[in-house]
Amino acid sequence: MNRIAAVLLFLFTFPLPLPGEDAVQLKWEELPAIPDALGFAGPFVGVHSIAAADPQASDEVLIIAGGANFPTPVWENEKVWHDRVFVATKDKGTLHWTEAGTLPRPLAYGAAVSTPDGVLCLGGSDSEQTFRDCFLLRYNPRSKQIETIDYPPLPTPFAFGAATIIGSVVYVAGGQSDSALSSAMNQLWSLDLSQKDSPESFQWRSLPDCPGKTRALNLTVSQHNGFENCVYVISGRRQEGDQTEFLKDTWEYSPSTQSWRKRSDAPRSVMAGTAIGYGQSHLFVLGGDDGELFGRADELQDEHPGFIRQALAYHTITDTWTSAGPTPINQVTTIAVTFDDSIVVASGEVRPRVRTPGVYRVTPVTSTHGFGGLNYVVLFGYLIAMVGVGVYFANKNKNTDDYFRGGKKIPWWAAGCSIFATMLSSLTFTGVPSKAFAQDCVYAIGNFMIPVVAVVAVFVALPFFRRIDATSAYEYLEKRFSRRVRMFGSASFALFHLFRMAVVMSLTGLALAVATPLTPSQSVLLMGILSILYCTMGGVEAVIWTDTIQTVVLLGGAVVAIVLLVSGCEGGFGGFVESVTQADKVNVANLHFDATSGRTALWVVIIGAIGQNLSSYTADQAVVQRYMTTETQRLAARSIWTNAVLTIPATILFFGIGVALFAFYQSHPEKLDPTITTDQVFPLFIAREMPIGLAGLIVAGVFAAAQSTVSTSMNSTATAIVTDFLRPQQVCSSEAGYLTAARVLTFLMGVAGTLLGLIFVDPNIKSLFDTFIAVIGLFMGVLGGLFILGALTTRANGSGAMIGALLGASVMFCLWRFTPLSGYLYTATGISTCVVAGYGASLLLPQSKNDLAGLTIHTLNRSVG
């Protein structure tokens, strides 16, 4: 009976979604129509932000120009081309249309892209010829008129194609060179708008032709594919003699490699349709002509409801198409734009010789899933338990040694789990799977460098710190160099961990917003407040034991997640293997030498990971502090090896989750939510596919893992400030005073980190993994360089070390601000610059007279004095 009850409970609590309940749906809302009863086919459509033109204006305007229609009544089917320009402005959320000028000539069926300077119009045709004109339409809010600015003409006449923009580069694809249907092209041109002040460079470039068939009336749109923003050319029509072929193929162009890649065909032809990128990895096709039934849409609507009027969604990472729900109208030969934070589709053709003046706002809507009472109980029960740990250890702290080092009585295995949780934390649970989901497993090699660096930590760094009985890692810098270098190192560390707290909380809050009813800001506040409570009360001992509990929850939750993911793939384990193999998701090495490529090279990962881990295990107080919490150096070494060993299965697990997420959502593309970021894909699975209760526990584990990082940062920065700044100045008169100061500083650092976390919440971040790596690199490179400079040389002195540190910090800032170099190399570059510049400067300065006994690898066994 007990087994039957358990099975029934599982079935009752496991969410079993009905077919299609998670499918993306688009909400269509009709807006005020264009002030022309007929509407237009083939207009130029775009958005211009008028804030630059008028500092008092903060809005943008929607511009619709040109187009063609048939007069009513139709006289001999004669089409009329127009030159009128209509502008829509917003007033209290309502569109107001005005006529604001004319084009240089009547035009239709060109391409257009929205730029910060205005709407760039490309090519077009009239009743007699096709043009190569390129001009910018810019709205002047003072005169309320359109201004026209000429840009470099296209290489050849162009119409019935499409254009898109990535950054400052405009791309034009497909189309026809004249009015003949057989003149379709497969060219790709680009124009870099950032070169507009340089006449010689500001010209159109010919790029590799699309390898598919020549086409016109194609869709061209840009979107991120997990590695970089790419150009997608979809569908179209190919005319050869009397034969017309309606295409369904999809092609992806990579600007970085200037190469094309074939992608999955659309479910049907969407010739002359309108498409737009949405979110971080979705494309929506909002209308299109399938070549057969478009002209008979009204006739066949009863027989085939929704067949024509059906939007499509394409996901660039999983390369899958799915339905995006019915549309109230099928507008073709027009351009979808992002206006007023929504997708807007205006005018266009609805069937042969019939246009519409209609304007629609389109908003993606996905089904919502309640978090569930049991999940709430598990989540808050777990978080309260973590606070209970802090309360338990609060009365055990009698002095700062207890508060900062746990009285050197922490078991080695708990210290090892704490190092593991501190180094990986919630970013492992959300950032690593999303990175593997979007890309591949290249970064796994970086984690495998941790056991390599552990050798240095055990046999080089650990003896130094245990020998001087350091409470703060930066005590070593004063003994080796000078007090000034110690204060610089300690201040840099405190600043780094302040930002680290903010980054971890804000990015985790964003990721978890999809898994819980909490907003990102509410999640940040919850993490921050609870961390402040148990860390301020319990000190490092509370931090270490909560880290240990969180390690078990993280790894256990990861095992359950990967089992559920693989079993949910179409075809089970075999389908999973086939899916990830075909997509090359288990790739672990990119063998090239480009340090700026989105497909990170193997050498970049290895060098970058070694640099990051060297800095962390030698210069990061949060890690070094754990070296001092065990009773002996031998036990401290065991804690380092424990962390190194745990890293291997954890890496396999979390990268495996990312790969399994890819396979699962490739099998079920309708379950993907276009409104989320890529970093939220695992929380999406947790919230919608995991059994109730278990989902609450795993979400609690992610919260707690973030708190692990935050509480570590709070305690470690308080340790550094008290040990490196207050004690040397004898600010407090008693040990009780320093303990009180430690608690106050822990509280203040927690408050500051939480407030920064609220400020840093940014849903536009493409990858929290990349962001976190960059933050580590910007701060830790110099600190790692100082320790390596001190440990490996006897000639380096305090003044040289400061010169090296300042120059290293400057170089890393410049790399971040002015170059596309991979953030993975920031730390290694900072270390190298600091060591080379510091040693070189020391050679030019008088040699230090400090006693170096026990402070370098050359003098480690020399007795003091």
PDB file of N, CA and C in Angstrom, residues 135-168:
ATOM      1  N   PHE A 135      18.479  56.025 -49.250  1.00  0.00           N
ATOM      2  CA  PHE A 135      18.310  57.310 -48.585  1.00  0.00           C
ATOM      3  C   PHE A 135      17.723  57.113 -47.190  1.00  0.00           C
ATOM      4  N   LEU A 136      17.967  58.096 -46.344  1.00  0.00           N
ATOM      5  CA  LEU A 136      17.513  58.044 -44.955  1.00  0.00           C
ATOM      6  C   LEU A 136      16.319  58.975 -44.786  1.00  0.00           C
ATOM      7  N   LEU A 137      15.280  58.475 -44.135  1.00  0.00           N
ATOM      8  CA  LEU A 137      14.135  59.301 -43.756  1.00  0.00           C
ATOM      9  C   LEU A 137      14.260  59.641 -42.279  1.00  0.00           C
ATOM     10  N   ARG A 138      14.328  60.916 -42.010  1.00  0.00           N
ATOM     11  CA  ARG A 138      14.501  61.373 -40.631  1.00  0.00           C
ATOM     12  C   ARG A 138      13.384  62.355 -40.279  1.00  0.00           C
ATOM     13  N   TYR A 139      12.704  62.103 -39.177  1.00  0.00           N
ATOM     14  CA  TYR A 139      11.590  62.961 -38.776  1.00  0.00           C
ATOM     15  C   TYR A 139      12.090  64.104 -37.912  1.00  0.00           C
ATOM     16  N   ASN A 140      11.705  65.316 -38.294  1.00  0.00           N
ATOM     17  CA  ASN A 140      12.055  66.508 -37.526  1.00  0.00           C
ATOM     18  C   ASN A 140      10.862  66.873 -36.640  1.00  0.00           C
ATOM     19  N   PRO A 141      10.961  66.695 -35.324  1.00  0.00           N
ATOM     20  CA  PRO A 141       9.801  66.939 -34.458  1.00  0.00           C
ATOM     21  C   PRO A 141       9.418  68.413 -34.360  1.00  0.00           C
ATOM     22  N   ARG A 142      10.344  69.305 -34.737  1.00  0.00           N
ATOM     23  CA  ARG A 142      10.008  70.732 -34.672  1.00  0.00           C
ATOM     24  C   ARG A 142       9.154  71.145 -35.873  1.00  0.00           C
ATOM     25  N   SER A 143       9.605  70.751 -37.067  1.00  0.00           N
ATOM     26  CA  SER A 143       8.842  71.097 -38.269  1.00  0.00           C
ATOM     27  C   SER A 143       7.741  70.088 -38.563  1.00  0.00           C
ATOM     28  N   LYS A 144       7.811  68.924 -37.861  1.00  0.00           N
ATOM     29  CA  LYS A 144       6.860  67.834 -38.072  1.00  0.00           C
ATOM     30  C   LYS A 144       6.858  67.366 -39.531  1.00  0.00           C
ATOM     31  N   GLN A 145       8.043  67.391 -40.131  1.00  0.00           N
ATOM     32  CA  GLN A 145       8.196  66.972 -41.515  1.00  0.00           C
ATOM     33  C   GLN A 145       9.349  65.971 -41.626  1.00  0.00           C
ATOM     34  N   ILE A 146       9.305  65.198 -42.700  1.00  0.00           N
ATOM     35  CA  ILE A 146      10.353  64.228 -42.989  1.00  0.00           C
ATOM     36  C   ILE A 146      11.487  64.908 -43.752  1.00  0.00           C
ATOM     37  N   GLU A 147      12.705  64.607 -43.350  1.00  0.00           N
ATOM     38  CA  GLU A 147      13.885  65.073 -44.080  1.00  0.00           C
ATOM     39  C   GLU A 147      14.534  63.864 -44.756  1.00  0.00           C
ATOM     40  N   THR A 148      15.028  64.068 -45.966  1.00  0.00           N
ATOM     41  CA  THR A 148      15.633  62.984 -46.739  1.00  0.00           C
ATOM     42  C   THR A 148      17.125  63.230 -46.900  1.00  0.00           C
ATOM     43  N   ILE A 149      17.919  62.226 -46.605  1.00  0.00           N
ATOM     44  CA  ILE A 149      19.381  62.325 -46.720  1.00  0.00           C
ATOM     45  C   ILE A 149      19.862  61.194 -47.616  1.00  0.00           C
ATOM     46  N   ASP A 150      20.609  61.514 -48.648  1.00  0.00           N
ATOM     47  CA  ASP A 150      21.118  60.506 -49.576  1.00  0.00           C
ATOM     48  C   ASP A 150      22.267  59.722 -48.963  1.00  0.00           C
ATOM     49  N   TYR A 151      22.264  58.410 -49.194  1.00  0.00           N
ATOM     50  CA  TYR A 151      23.329  57.510 -48.776  1.00  0.00           C
ATOM     51  C   TYR A 151      23.909  56.858 -50.034  1.00  0.00           C
ATOM     52  N   PRO A 152      25.026  56.157 -49.929  1.00  0.00           N
ATOM     53  CA  PRO A 152      25.624  55.520 -51.114  1.00  0.00           C
ATOM     54  C   PRO A 152      24.625  54.596 -51.800  1.00  0.00           C
ATOM     55  N   PRO A 153      24.490  54.684 -53.133  1.00  0.00           N
ATOM     56  CA  PRO A 153      23.528  53.846 -53.856  1.00  0.00           C
ATOM     57  C   PRO A 153      23.928  52.369 -53.809  1.00  0.00           C
ATOM     58  N   LEU A 154      22.942  51.511 -53.948  1.00  0.00           N
ATOM     59  CA  LEU A 154      23.188  50.078 -53.991  1.00  0.00           C
ATOM     60  C   LEU A 154      24.018  49.702 -55.217  1.00  0.00           C
ATOM     61  N   PRO A 155      24.704  48.559 -55.198  1.00  0.00           N
ATOM     62  CA  PRO A 155      25.529  48.153 -56.355  1.00  0.00           C
ATOM     63  C   PRO A 155      24.725  47.994 -57.640  1.00  0.00           C
ATOM     64  N   THR A 156      23.484  47.521 -57.537  1.00  0.00           N
ATOM     65  CA  THR A 156      22.624  47.367 -58.710  1.00  0.00           C
ATOM     66  C   THR A 156      21.203  47.732 -58.300  1.00  0.00           C
ATOM     67  N   PRO A 157      20.323  47.982 -59.260  1.00  0.00           N
ATOM     68  CA  PRO A 157      18.917  48.208 -58.912  1.00  0.00           C
ATOM     69  C   PRO A 157      18.374  47.033 -58.106  1.00  0.00           C
ATOM     70  N   PHE A 158      17.450  47.318 -57.198  1.00  0.00           N
ATOM     71  CA  PHE A 158      17.020  46.300 -56.235  1.00  0.00           C
ATOM     72  C   PHE A 158      15.557  46.536 -55.842  1.00  0.00           C
ATOM     73  N   ALA A 159      14.768  45.477 -55.843  1.00  0.00           N
ATOM     74  CA  ALA A 159      13.397  45.507 -55.345  1.00  0.00           C
ATOM     75  C   ALA A 159      12.993  44.095 -54.962  1.00  0.00           C
ATOM     76  N   PHE A 160      11.920  43.984 -54.186  1.00  0.00           N
ATOM     77  CA  PHE A 160      11.349  42.699 -53.788  1.00  0.00           C
ATOM     78  C   PHE A 160      12.337  41.820 -53.018  1.00  0.00           C
ATOM     79  N   GLY A 161      13.244  42.456 -52.298  1.00  0.00           N
ATOM     80  CA  GLY A 161      14.132  41.733 -51.397  1.00  0.00           C
ATOM     81  C   GLY A 161      13.880  42.202 -49.980  1.00  0.00           C
ATOM     82  N   ALA A 162      14.853  42.052 -49.093  1.00  0.00           N
ATOM     83  CA  ALA A 162      14.678  42.462 -47.705  1.00  0.00           C
ATOM     84  C   ALA A 162      16.029  42.802 -47.099  1.00  0.00           C
ATOM     85  N   ALA A 163      15.972  43.513 -45.980  1.00  0.00           N
ATOM     86  CA  ALA A 163      17.200  43.964 -45.323  1.00  0.00           C
ATOM     87  C   ALA A 163      17.062  43.817 -43.817  1.00  0.00           C
ATOM     88  N   THR A 164      18.198  43.799 -43.140  1.00  0.00           N
ATOM     89  CA  THR A 164      18.230  43.768 -41.687  1.00  0.00           C
ATOM     90  C   THR A 164      19.477  44.489 -41.222  1.00  0.00           C
ATOM     91  N   ILE A 165      19.613  44.684 -39.914  1.00  0.00           N
ATOM     92  CA  ILE A 165      20.767  45.409 -39.378  1.00  0.00           C
ATOM     93  C   ILE A 165      21.290  44.671 -38.159  1.00  0.00           C
ATOM     94  N   ILE A 166      22.616  44.561 -38.052  1.00  0.00           N
ATOM     95  CA  ILE A 166      23.291  44.011 -36.889  1.00  0.00           C
ATOM     96  C   ILE A 166      24.301  45.049 -36.416  1.00  0.00           C
ATOM     97  N   GLY A 167      24.077  45.586 -35.243  1.00  0.00           N
ATOM     98  CA  GLY A 167      24.942  46.666 -34.776  1.00  0.00           C
ATOM     99  C   GLY A 167      24.797  47.860 -35.691  1.00  0.00           C
ATOM    100  N   SER A 168      25.895  48.240 -36.333  1.00  0.00           N
ATOM    101  CA  SER A 168      25.867  49.373 -37.255  1.00  0.00           C
ATOM    102  C   SER A 168      25.924  48.933 -38.711  1.00  0.00           C
TER     103      SER A 168
END
